[in-house]
Coordinates of C-alpha atoms in Angstrom, one line a residue:
M1 CA 122.2 72.2 255.1
S2 CA 122.0 69.1 253.0
D3 CA 122.4 69.6 249.2
Q4 CA 120.3 66.5 248.3
P5 CA 116.8 67.3 247.1
S6 CA 114.0 65.7 248.9
E7 CA 111.8 63.1 247.3
A8 CA 108.9 65.5 247.3
S9 CA 110.9 68.0 245.2
R10 CA 111.9 65.5 242.6
P11 CA 109.7 65.2 239.4
P12 CA 107.9 61.8 239.1
E13 CA 109.4 59.4 236.6
R14 CA 107.3 58.6 233.6
P15 CA 106.3 55.0 233.2
G16 CA 108.1 53.0 230.5
G17 CA 105.1 50.9 229.3
A18 CA 104.7 49.6 225.8
D19 CA 102.2 52.3 224.9
T20 CA 104.5 55.2 225.7
P21 CA 107.8 54.6 223.8
R22 CA 110.5 57.2 224.3
P23 CA 113.1 58.3 221.8
P24 CA 116.7 57.3 222.6
E25 CA 118.8 59.7 224.6
P26 CA 121.0 62.1 222.6
P27 CA 124.7 61.2 222.5
A28 CA 125.6 64.6 224.1
A29 CA 123.6 63.8 227.2
A30 CA 125.3 60.4 227.6
E31 CA 128.7 62.0 227.2
A32 CA 127.8 64.7 229.8
A33 CA 126.8 61.9 232.2
G34 CA 130.2 60.2 231.7
T35 CA 128.7 57.1 229.9
P36 CA 129.1 55.9 226.3
A37 CA 126.5 57.2 223.9
A38 CA 125.6 53.7 222.7
S39 CA 125.0 51.6 225.9
E40 CA 122.7 49.1 224.2
P41 CA 124.2 45.7 223.2
G42 CA 126.2 45.8 220.0
P43 CA 125.6 43.7 216.9
S44 CA 128.0 40.9 217.9
E45 CA 126.3 40.5 221.3
A46 CA 122.9 40.5 219.5
R47 CA 123.9 37.7 217.2
T48 CA 125.2 35.8 220.2
V49 CA 121.7 35.7 221.8
G50 CA 120.0 35.2 218.5
A51 CA 118.6 38.7 218.1
T52 CA 117.8 40.1 214.6
P53 CA 119.3 43.4 213.4
A54 CA 116.0 45.1 213.8
D55 CA 115.8 44.0 217.4
T56 CA 119.3 45.3 217.9
A57 CA 118.6 48.7 216.3
R58 CA 115.3 49.3 218.1
P59 CA 115.1 48.1 221.7
S60 CA 111.8 47.5 223.4
P61 CA 110.3 50.3 225.6
A62 CA 111.0 48.4 228.8
Q63 CA 114.7 48.0 227.8
A64 CA 115.0 51.6 226.9
S65 CA 113.5 52.6 230.3
D66 CA 116.0 50.3 232.1
G67 CA 118.9 51.6 230.1
R68 CA 117.9 55.2 230.8
R69 CA 117.6 54.5 234.5
Q70 CA 121.1 52.9 234.5
R71 CA 122.6 55.9 232.7
A72 CA 121.0 58.2 235.2
Q73 CA 122.6 56.2 238.0
A74 CA 125.9 56.3 236.3
A75 CA 125.6 60.0 235.8
Q76 CA 124.9 60.5 239.5
Q77 CA 128.0 58.4 240.4
A78 CA 130.2 60.3 237.9
G79 CA 130.4 63.4 240.1
Q80 CA 133.5 64.5 241.9
P81 CA 134.2 62.1 244.8
G82 CA 133.1 63.7 248.1
S83 CA 131.2 66.4 246.4
P84 CA 128.1 67.5 248.3
W85 CA 126.4 68.7 245.1
Q86 CA 125.4 65.4 243.5
H87 CA 121.7 65.3 242.8
G88 CA 119.7 62.2 243.3
A89 CA 118.0 60.2 240.6
G90 CA 115.1 62.1 239.1
A91 CA 116.5 65.5 239.6
P92 CA 116.2 67.7 236.5
A93 CA 119.4 67.7 234.5
A94 CA 121.2 70.9 233.2
K95 CA 120.6 72.0 229.7
D96 CA 124.2 72.0 228.7
D97 CA 127.4 70.2 229.7
G98 CA 129.7 73.2 230.2
M99 CA 130.6 75.2 233.2
T100 CA 127.0 76.3 233.8
A101 CA 125.9 72.7 234.2
R102 CA 128.5 72.1 237.0
L103 CA 127.6 75.3 238.8
R104 CA 123.9 75.9 238.4
P105 CA 121.5 73.8 240.4
P106 CA 117.9 73.0 239.4
P107 CA 115.4 75.8 239.8
P108 CA 114.1 76.3 243.3
P109 CA 110.5 75.4 244.2
L110 CA 107.8 78.1 244.3
I111 CA 108.4 80.6 247.1
R112 CA 106.4 79.8 250.2
P113 CA 104.3 82.2 252.3
A114 CA 106.6 81.8 255.3
V115 CA 109.5 82.9 253.1
L116 CA 107.6 85.9 251.8
G117 CA 106.6 86.9 255.3
S118 CA 110.2 86.7 256.6
V119 CA 111.5 88.7 253.5
L120 CA 108.9 91.4 254.1
A121 CA 109.7 91.5 257.8
T122 CA 113.4 92.0 256.9
A123 CA 112.6 94.8 254.5
L124 CA 110.4 96.6 257.1
L125 CA 112.9 96.3 259.9
S126 CA 115.7 97.5 257.6
A127 CA 113.7 100.6 256.8
L128 CA 112.8 101.3 260.4
F129 CA 116.1 100.5 262.3
L130 CA 119.1 100.8 259.9
S131 CA 118.8 104.5 259.1
D132 CA 120.4 105.8 262.3
G133 CA 123.6 103.8 262.5
L134 CA 124.8 100.3 263.4
G135 CA 124.2 98.6 266.7
V136 CA 121.9 95.8 267.9
N137 CA 119.7 96.7 264.9
L138 CA 121.9 94.5 262.7
L139 CA 121.0 91.4 264.8
I140 CA 117.3 92.4 264.7
V141 CA 117.4 92.6 260.9
A142 CA 119.4 89.4 260.6
V143 CA 116.9 87.2 262.4
P144 CA 114.0 87.4 259.9
A145 CA 116.5 87.1 257.0
S146 CA 117.9 83.9 258.5
L147 CA 114.4 82.6 258.9
A148 CA 113.7 83.3 255.3
A149 CA 116.8 81.3 254.2
F150 CA 115.8 78.5 256.6
F151 CA 112.3 78.2 255.3
A152 CA 113.5 78.3 251.7
A153 CA 116.1 75.6 252.3
Q154 CA 113.5 73.5 254.0
A155 CA 111.2 73.8 251.1
A156 CA 114.0 72.7 248.7
G157 CA 114.8 69.6 250.8
R158 CA 118.1 70.8 252.2
R159 CA 119.0 69.6 255.7
L160 CA 121.0 71.5 258.4
R161 CA 124.6 70.2 258.5
P162 CA 127.3 70.9 261.1
W163 CA 129.3 73.2 258.9
T164 CA 126.2 75.1 257.9
A165 CA 125.4 75.7 261.6
T166 CA 129.0 76.7 262.2
W167 CA 128.9 79.4 259.5
A168 CA 125.5 80.6 260.6
V169 CA 126.3 80.8 264.3
G170 CA 129.6 82.5 263.6
G171 CA 128.0 85.1 261.3
L172 CA 125.4 86.0 264.0
A173 CA 128.1 86.2 266.7
L174 CA 130.1 88.6 264.5
L175 CA 127.0 90.9 264.3
A176 CA 127.3 91.2 268.1
V177 CA 130.5 93.3 267.7
P178 CA 128.6 96.5 266.5
A179 CA 126.2 96.0 269.4
L180 CA 129.1 96.0 271.9
R181 CA 131.8 98.3 270.5
D182 CA 131.7 101.9 269.3
A183 CA 134.9 101.8 267.2
G184 CA 134.2 101.8 263.5
W185 CA 137.2 99.7 262.3
P186 CA 136.5 96.5 264.2
T187 CA 132.8 96.9 263.4
F188 CA 133.6 97.1 259.7
L189 CA 135.7 94.0 259.8
A190 CA 133.0 92.1 261.8
V191 CA 130.2 93.1 259.4
V192 CA 132.2 92.1 256.3
S193 CA 133.2 88.8 258.0
A194 CA 129.5 88.1 259.0
F195 CA 128.4 88.6 255.4
A196 CA 131.1 86.1 254.2
L197 CA 130.1 83.5 256.8
G198 CA 126.5 83.9 255.9
S199 CA 127.2 83.4 252.3
L200 CA 129.2 80.2 253.1
A201 CA 126.3 79.0 255.2
L202 CA 124.0 79.2 252.2
H203 CA 126.4 77.7 249.7
G204 CA 128.1 75.0 251.8
S205 CA 131.4 75.2 250.0
R206 CA 134.4 73.1 251.1
S207 CA 137.2 73.5 248.5
W208 CA 139.6 76.4 248.2
P209 CA 137.7 78.0 245.2
G210 CA 134.4 77.2 246.8
V211 CA 135.4 78.9 250.1
L212 CA 137.0 81.9 248.5
I213 CA 134.3 82.6 245.9
G214 CA 131.4 81.2 248.0
S215 CA 132.1 83.9 250.7
L216 CA 131.0 86.5 248.1
G217 CA 128.5 84.2 246.2
L218 CA 125.5 85.9 247.7
F219 CA 125.9 88.7 245.2
D220 CA 125.2 86.2 242.4
S221 CA 121.7 85.5 243.8
V222 CA 120.4 89.1 244.0
V223 CA 118.9 89.3 240.5
P224 CA 117.7 85.6 240.5
G225 CA 116.2 86.1 243.9
I226 CA 114.2 89.1 242.9
I227 CA 112.9 87.3 239.8
W228 CA 112.1 84.3 241.9
G229 CA 110.2 86.4 244.4
V230 CA 108.2 88.3 241.8
R231 CA 107.2 85.0 240.1
G232 CA 106.2 83.5 243.4
I233 CA 104.0 86.4 244.3
R234 CA 102.3 86.4 240.9
A235 CA 101.6 82.7 241.1
R236 CA 100.2 82.8 244.7
A237 CA 98.3 86.0 244.2
G238 CA 96.5 84.6 241.2
G239 CA 95.4 81.4 243.0
S240 CA 94.5 82.7 246.4
R241 CA 93.3 86.3 246.2
A242 CA 90.8 85.7 249.0
N243 CA 93.6 84.7 251.4
W244 CA 95.6 87.8 250.4
G245 CA 92.6 90.0 251.1
A246 CA 92.1 88.5 254.5
T247 CA 95.7 89.0 255.4
L248 CA 95.7 92.6 254.4
R249 CA 92.5 93.3 256.3
T250 CA 93.9 91.6 259.4
T251 CA 97.1 93.6 259.2
A252 CA 95.2 96.8 258.8
V253 CA 92.9 96.2 261.7
A254 CA 95.9 95.3 264.0
L255 CA 97.7 98.5 263.0
V256 CA 94.6 100.6 263.6
L257 CA 94.1 99.1 267.1
L258 CA 97.8 99.6 268.0
V259 CA 97.8 103.2 266.9
V260 CA 94.5 104.1 268.6
F261 CA 95.1 102.4 272.0
G262 CA 98.8 103.2 271.9
T263 CA 98.0 106.9 271.5
L264 CA 95.4 106.8 274.4
F265 CA 97.8 105.1 276.8
A266 CA 100.7 107.5 275.9
S267 CA 98.4 110.5 276.6
A268 CA 97.3 108.9 279.9
D269 CA 100.8 108.2 281.3
A270 CA 104.0 110.3 280.6
A271 CA 106.3 107.4 281.5
F272 CA 104.6 105.1 279.0
A273 CA 104.8 107.9 276.4
E274 CA 108.5 108.2 277.0
L275 CA 109.0 104.4 276.8
L276 CA 107.1 104.4 273.4
S277 CA 109.1 107.3 272.1
S278 CA 112.4 105.6 273.0
L279 CA 111.5 102.2 271.6
M280 CA 109.8 103.3 268.3
P281 CA 111.9 104.8 265.5
E282 CA 111.2 108.3 264.5
A283 CA 109.3 108.7 261.2
S284 CA 110.0 111.9 259.3
V285 CA 109.3 113.0 255.8
G286 CA 112.9 114.0 255.2
A287 CA 114.1 110.5 255.9
G288 CA 111.6 108.9 253.5
P289 CA 113.9 108.4 250.5
W290 CA 116.6 106.9 252.7
R291 CA 114.2 104.6 254.4
T292 CA 112.8 103.6 251.0
L293 CA 116.3 102.7 249.8
L294 CA 116.9 100.6 253.0
F295 CA 113.6 98.8 252.4
A296 CA 114.6 97.9 248.9
L297 CA 118.0 96.8 250.0
G298 CA 116.6 94.7 252.8
L299 CA 114.0 93.1 250.4
A300 CA 116.7 92.3 247.8
G301 CA 119.1 91.0 250.4
A302 CA 116.5 88.7 252.0
L303 CA 115.3 87.4 248.7
A304 CA 118.9 86.7 247.6
A305 CA 119.6 84.8 250.9
A306 CA 116.4 82.7 250.5
H307 CA 117.2 82.0 246.8
A308 CA 120.7 80.9 247.6
A309 CA 119.4 78.7 250.4
A310 CA 116.9 77.0 248.0
A311 CA 119.2 76.8 244.9
P312 CA 122.8 77.5 245.8
V313 CA 125.4 78.0 243.1
R314 CA 127.8 75.0 243.3
W315 CA 131.0 77.0 243.6
D316 CA 132.8 73.7 244.4
G317 CA 132.4 72.9 240.7
L318 CA 135.2 75.3 240.0
T319 CA 138.3 73.2 240.1
V320 CA 141.9 74.1 239.9
R321 CA 144.0 71.5 238.1
P322 CA 147.1 70.4 240.0
G323 CA 150.4 71.5 238.6
K324 CA 152.7 69.1 236.8
P325 CA 154.6 67.1 239.4
R326 CA 158.3 67.7 239.5
G327 CA 161.2 65.3 240.2
R328 CA 162.3 64.9 243.8
A329 CA 165.6 66.6 243.4
E330 CA 164.2 69.4 241.3
W331 CA 161.4 70.1 243.8
A332 CA 163.2 69.5 247.1
L333 CA 166.6 71.2 246.6
P334 CA 165.4 74.9 246.5
L335 CA 163.2 74.3 249.6
I336 CA 166.1 72.6 251.5
V337 CA 168.3 75.7 250.7
L338 CA 165.5 77.9 252.0
N339 CA 165.2 75.8 255.2
L340 CA 168.9 76.2 255.8
L341 CA 168.6 80.0 255.3
F342 CA 165.7 80.1 257.8
A343 CA 167.7 78.0 260.3
A344 CA 170.7 80.3 260.1
F345 CA 168.6 83.4 260.6
I346 CA 166.7 81.9 263.5
T347 CA 169.8 80.7 265.3
L348 CA 170.9 84.4 265.6
Q349 CA 167.4 85.5 266.4
L350 CA 167.0 83.1 269.4
V351 CA 169.6 85.0 271.3
V352 CA 167.7 88.3 270.9
L353 CA 164.3 86.7 271.1
F354 CA 164.7 85.6 274.7
G355 CA 167.5 87.9 275.8
G356 CA 165.5 91.1 276.2
Y357 CA 166.5 94.7 275.5
D358 CA 170.0 94.5 277.1
K359 CA 170.9 91.7 274.8
V360 CA 169.5 93.7 271.8
R361 CA 171.7 96.7 272.7
D362 CA 174.8 94.5 273.3
V363 CA 174.4 92.6 270.1
T364 CA 173.1 95.2 267.7
G365 CA 173.8 98.5 269.3
L366 CA 170.3 99.6 268.4
S367 CA 167.5 101.0 270.6
H368 CA 164.1 99.4 271.0
A369 CA 162.5 101.6 268.3
E370 CA 165.4 101.2 265.8
Y371 CA 165.5 97.4 266.3
A372 CA 161.7 97.0 265.8
R373 CA 161.6 99.4 262.8
Q374 CA 164.5 97.5 261.2
G375 CA 162.9 94.2 261.1
F376 CA 159.2 93.9 261.9
W377 CA 157.8 94.6 258.5
Q378 CA 160.4 92.5 256.7
L379 CA 159.5 89.6 258.9
L380 CA 155.8 90.1 258.2
W381 CA 156.5 90.0 254.5
A382 CA 158.7 87.0 255.0
T383 CA 155.8 85.2 256.6
L384 CA 153.4 86.0 253.8
L385 CA 155.9 85.0 251.1
T386 CA 156.6 81.7 252.9
L387 CA 152.9 80.9 252.8
L388 CA 153.0 81.6 249.0
V389 CA 156.0 79.3 248.7
I390 CA 154.3 76.5 250.5
A391 CA 151.2 76.8 248.3
L392 CA 153.3 76.7 245.1
A393 CA 155.4 73.8 246.5
L394 CA 152.3 71.8 247.2
R395 CA 151.0 72.5 243.6
W396 CA 154.2 71.1 242.0
A397 CA 155.1 68.5 244.6
P398 CA 155.9 65.0 243.4
R399 CA 153.0 62.6 243.8
G400 CA 154.4 59.2 243.0
G401 CA 153.5 57.4 246.2
T402 CA 154.4 57.0 249.9
G403 CA 158.0 58.0 249.4
D404 CA 157.0 61.3 247.8
R405 CA 154.5 62.1 250.5
T406 CA 157.2 61.5 253.1
L407 CA 159.6 63.8 251.2
V408 CA 157.0 66.6 251.0
R409 CA 156.3 66.3 254.8
S410 CA 159.9 66.2 255.7
V411 CA 160.7 69.3 253.7
L412 CA 157.6 71.5 254.2
G413 CA 157.1 70.6 257.9
P414 CA 160.4 72.1 259.0
L415 CA 159.8 75.1 256.9
C416 CA 156.5 75.7 258.7
V417 CA 158.1 75.3 262.1
L418 CA 160.9 77.7 261.2
T419 CA 158.4 80.2 259.9
L420 CA 156.6 80.0 263.3
V421 CA 159.8 81.1 264.9
V422 CA 160.0 84.0 262.5
V423 CA 156.4 84.9 263.5
A424 CA 157.5 84.8 267.2
S425 CA 160.5 87.0 266.4
A426 CA 158.3 89.6 264.6
L427 CA 155.9 89.7 267.6
R428 CA 158.8 90.1 270.0
R429 CA 160.0 93.1 268.0
M430 CA 156.6 94.6 268.2
D431 CA 156.4 94.0 271.9
L432 CA 159.7 95.8 272.4
Y433 CA 158.4 98.8 270.4
V434 CA 155.1 98.9 272.2
D435 CA 156.8 98.7 275.6
E436 CA 158.9 101.8 274.6
Y437 CA 156.2 103.9 272.9
G438 CA 152.8 102.6 273.6
L439 CA 150.1 100.9 271.6
T440 CA 148.4 102.3 268.5
R441 CA 145.7 101.0 266.1
L442 CA 148.2 100.2 263.4
R443 CA 150.5 98.4 265.9
I444 CA 147.8 96.2 267.3
S445 CA 146.4 95.5 263.8
V446 CA 149.6 94.3 262.3
A447 CA 150.4 92.3 265.4
A448 CA 147.0 90.6 265.2
M449 CA 147.7 89.9 261.5
E450 CA 151.0 88.3 262.3
L451 CA 149.5 86.2 265.0
W452 CA 146.8 84.9 262.6
L453 CA 149.4 84.0 260.1
G454 CA 151.0 81.8 262.8
V455 CA 147.7 80.1 263.3
V456 CA 147.5 79.4 259.6
L457 CA 150.9 77.8 259.7
I458 CA 149.8 75.6 262.6
L459 CA 146.7 74.5 260.5
I460 CA 149.0 73.7 257.6
L461 CA 151.1 71.5 259.9
A462 CA 148.0 69.8 261.2
A463 CA 146.8 69.2 257.6
G464 CA 150.1 67.5 256.8
V465 CA 149.5 65.0 259.6
F466 CA 145.7 64.5 259.5
G467 CA 144.9 65.4 255.9
A468 CA 144.0 68.6 254.1
R469 CA 140.3 68.0 253.6
F470 CA 139.2 70.5 256.2
L471 CA 142.0 73.0 255.6
P472 CA 140.1 75.6 253.5
R473 CA 137.2 75.7 256.0
A474 CA 139.5 75.7 259.0
V475 CA 141.4 78.7 257.7
A476 CA 138.1 80.5 257.1
V477 CA 137.0 79.7 260.6
S478 CA 140.3 80.9 262.1
A479 CA 139.9 84.2 260.2
A480 CA 136.4 84.7 261.4
A481 CA 137.3 83.8 265.0
G482 CA 140.2 86.2 264.8
V483 CA 137.9 89.1 263.7
L484 CA 135.4 88.2 266.4
A485 CA 138.1 88.1 269.1
F486 CA 139.6 91.4 267.8
G487 CA 136.2 93.1 268.1
L488 CA 135.4 91.6 271.5
I489 CA 138.6 92.7 273.2
S490 CA 137.8 96.3 272.3
P491 CA 141.1 97.4 270.5
D492 CA 140.4 101.1 271.3
G493 CA 139.9 100.3 275.0
L494 CA 143.0 98.1 275.0
I495 CA 145.0 100.9 273.4
A496 CA 143.8 103.4 276.0
E497 CA 144.4 101.0 278.8
Q498 CA 148.0 100.3 277.8
N499 CA 148.9 103.9 277.4
V500 CA 147.3 104.9 280.7
Q501 CA 149.0 102.1 282.5
R502 CA 152.4 103.2 281.1
F503 CA 151.7 106.7 282.3
E504 CA 150.7 105.5 285.8
D505 CA 153.7 103.3 286.1
G506 CA 156.1 106.1 285.2
R507 CA 157.3 104.5 282.0
S508 CA 156.2 107.5 280.1
T509 CA 156.5 111.1 281.3
S510 CA 153.4 112.1 279.3
I511 CA 150.5 110.6 277.4
D512 CA 149.9 111.5 273.7
I513 CA 146.7 113.5 274.0
D514 CA 146.7 114.2 270.3
Y515 CA 146.3 110.5 269.6
V516 CA 144.1 109.2 272.5
K517 CA 141.5 112.1 272.0
D518 CA 140.6 110.6 268.6
L519 CA 139.8 107.2 270.0
S520 CA 136.2 106.0 270.2
A521 CA 133.9 105.9 273.2
D522 CA 135.3 102.4 274.0
A523 CA 138.4 104.2 275.4
V524 CA 136.5 106.3 278.0
P525 CA 136.7 103.9 281.0
A526 CA 140.5 103.8 280.7
L527 CA 141.0 107.5 280.0
D528 CA 138.7 108.3 282.9
R529 CA 141.5 107.2 285.3
L530 CA 143.9 110.0 284.1
P531 CA 144.6 112.9 286.4
E532 CA 143.6 116.4 285.5
P533 CA 144.2 118.2 283.2
E534 CA 145.1 115.1 281.1
R535 CA 141.7 113.5 281.7
S536 CA 139.7 116.5 280.5
C537 CA 142.0 117.0 277.5
A538 CA 141.7 113.4 276.4
L539 CA 137.9 113.2 276.9
R540 CA 136.7 116.6 275.6
F541 CA 136.2 115.5 272.0
I542 CA 134.7 112.2 273.0
Q543 CA 132.2 113.9 275.3
N544 CA 131.1 116.2 272.6
D545 CA 130.3 113.2 270.4
V546 CA 128.6 111.1 273.1
L547 CA 126.5 113.6 275.1
H548 CA 125.2 115.5 272.1
D549 CA 124.3 112.5 270.0
D550 CA 120.6 111.6 269.8
T551 CA 121.2 108.1 268.4
P552 CA 118.3 105.8 269.3
W553 CA 118.8 102.7 271.5
Y554 CA 118.9 100.2 268.6
A555 CA 121.9 102.1 267.0
T556 CA 123.8 102.7 270.2
S557 CA 126.5 100.3 271.2
W558 CA 127.1 99.2 274.8
G559 CA 130.5 100.9 274.7
E560 CA 128.9 104.2 273.8
A561 CA 126.2 103.8 276.5
R562 CA 128.8 103.1 279.1
A563 CA 130.9 106.1 278.1
K564 CA 127.8 108.3 278.3
E565 CA 127.1 107.2 281.8
I566 CA 130.6 107.9 282.9
L567 CA 130.7 111.4 281.3
E568 CA 127.4 112.4 282.7
K569 CA 128.6 111.6 286.3
R570 CA 132.0 113.2 285.7
P571 CA 132.0 115.7 282.9
V572 CA 135.2 117.3 281.6
K573 CA 136.5 120.4 283.3
G574 CA 137.8 123.7 281.9
D575 CA 137.6 125.1 278.4
G576 CA 140.5 123.2 276.9
S577 CA 142.9 126.2 276.8
D578 CA 145.6 124.4 278.7
C579 CA 145.5 121.3 276.6
Y580 CA 148.1 122.4 274.0
R581 CA 151.0 121.9 276.3
V582 CA 149.7 118.6 277.8
G583 CA 151.1 115.4 276.3
R584 CA 154.0 117.2 274.4
E585 CA 156.8 116.7 277.0
G586 CA 159.5 114.2 276.3
T587 CA 158.9 111.6 273.7
G588 CA 155.5 110.4 272.6
D589 CA 154.2 107.8 270.3
G590 CA 157.4 106.8 268.7
Y591 CA 158.6 110.4 268.0
E592 CA 162.2 111.1 269.1
P593 CA 163.4 114.8 268.9
D594 CA 166.7 113.9 267.3
D595 CA 165.2 111.9 264.4
D596 CA 163.3 113.0 261.3
G597 CA 159.9 112.7 263.0
Y598 CA 158.7 109.8 260.9
D599 CA 157.1 106.9 262.6
P600 CA 156.1 103.9 260.3
Y601 CA 154.0 102.4 263.1

């Protein structure tokens, strides 16, 4: 959305006629605008044109108006280059010239009826659909909240921009993960990421502080949003009580008609009654306090989103001063030594990286598990620390000219490339470990984290070639895309599929029932392929959760619905008495009988 206010939202300029003289602008305001306090001609200039001292000390009203207009234009141009938060001429200025003046925008316009209606719809849907769990109901609630923000931004004169659309579409796409997957951990990551992208869509940040703080900036609009909503309701209720009365009467009549005829149709046809009971949420007295709380949260959240869309905090006003540039030798020598260390390590790693397990055993004398345990976490930390080193190096890099830029690229570019090889080595170690002992939630999570760090390194390399203007937003997009992909691939389903495949191929003499039985309903299609009694032992606990759960449709994921269909057709067998010995033969999940039983993965 555009951050420039529309002409309609700007206050009209007062005419500068002779009958309405204005006092000169205070010096503080001129200094805040970045212009000298005394911009009128000095005494020497006045004498040059033959003006008297009185004329010099007291300009005419027309001259004062022209000077004030020029100072306003200079204040507009004094903003940070490329900043999207510069307000046009005529926008109300901040009351002070400190941090608040750079962050706080002008007050939003009076809240519109369309915004109020969308906010109320969000609160009602939150109370009705969010009390039974998470599923497609999050998308249902997000739609009117997004409309409230859109209407509020439109009223404030903001326009839809490509990055705003990117953040908004990405946030809504992330909310599809709870509708598709039953596992709670990817759902949590998706919901948190969707909130962060929604906040970025409302604030439009582009710098590192703006992206980092703007992803949580919606919390700052909660209290101002409630105050803004209360003031808007009071103002509109006092001026159009007849319209409010007509709206209330229309709503009451519609509800009465729906209840009366819906009851008649439900009593006339059992199928229609079952359809209504499945679609409509259950209303009980015991759930009243919980639904009231959800109503209040939905109301406050929608008002905060609308207020942030109409008057976003300019988090890009928070700037981090660059560090003192160092000399070329002082800056480059430690990084060159680090590059040589990376190169020596990677030269030895390349033999193992592409040589396979036989080469690992010949070179190191270690097994798969010992080799992976010995180095994966160290390489993960090495990747994280390298990113920190790159950030600090860029802060204190020499900035003298073209030669310095060439030096920075020639030193940090190879460091990024060498770190990518370290990432590949860490992933290879994890692949060896998973091939030996199977996949778990922790293993797939840390592997996904390492893979994303590799993507960040590639983005840093691209920024060194094409410029770093889009790097903060590109990193945020890559993180959101990673969370979305992580949820869509169904990690629990992938874990079950990999372990079942190893069991079917004979690479494992048994399957770890104690682990797979605690997976979510997303794992049922893969576990359903197991022979008996492994199948019933793995699915017994999941079946108890799925078949005896009365979760309504809007809080049921597609993975849970699919698992319920499978288990209804083929329920588990036996009473589970023979499950104790199943899955405990040989080695399982990284446990070796001759070690201490501790598995860090």
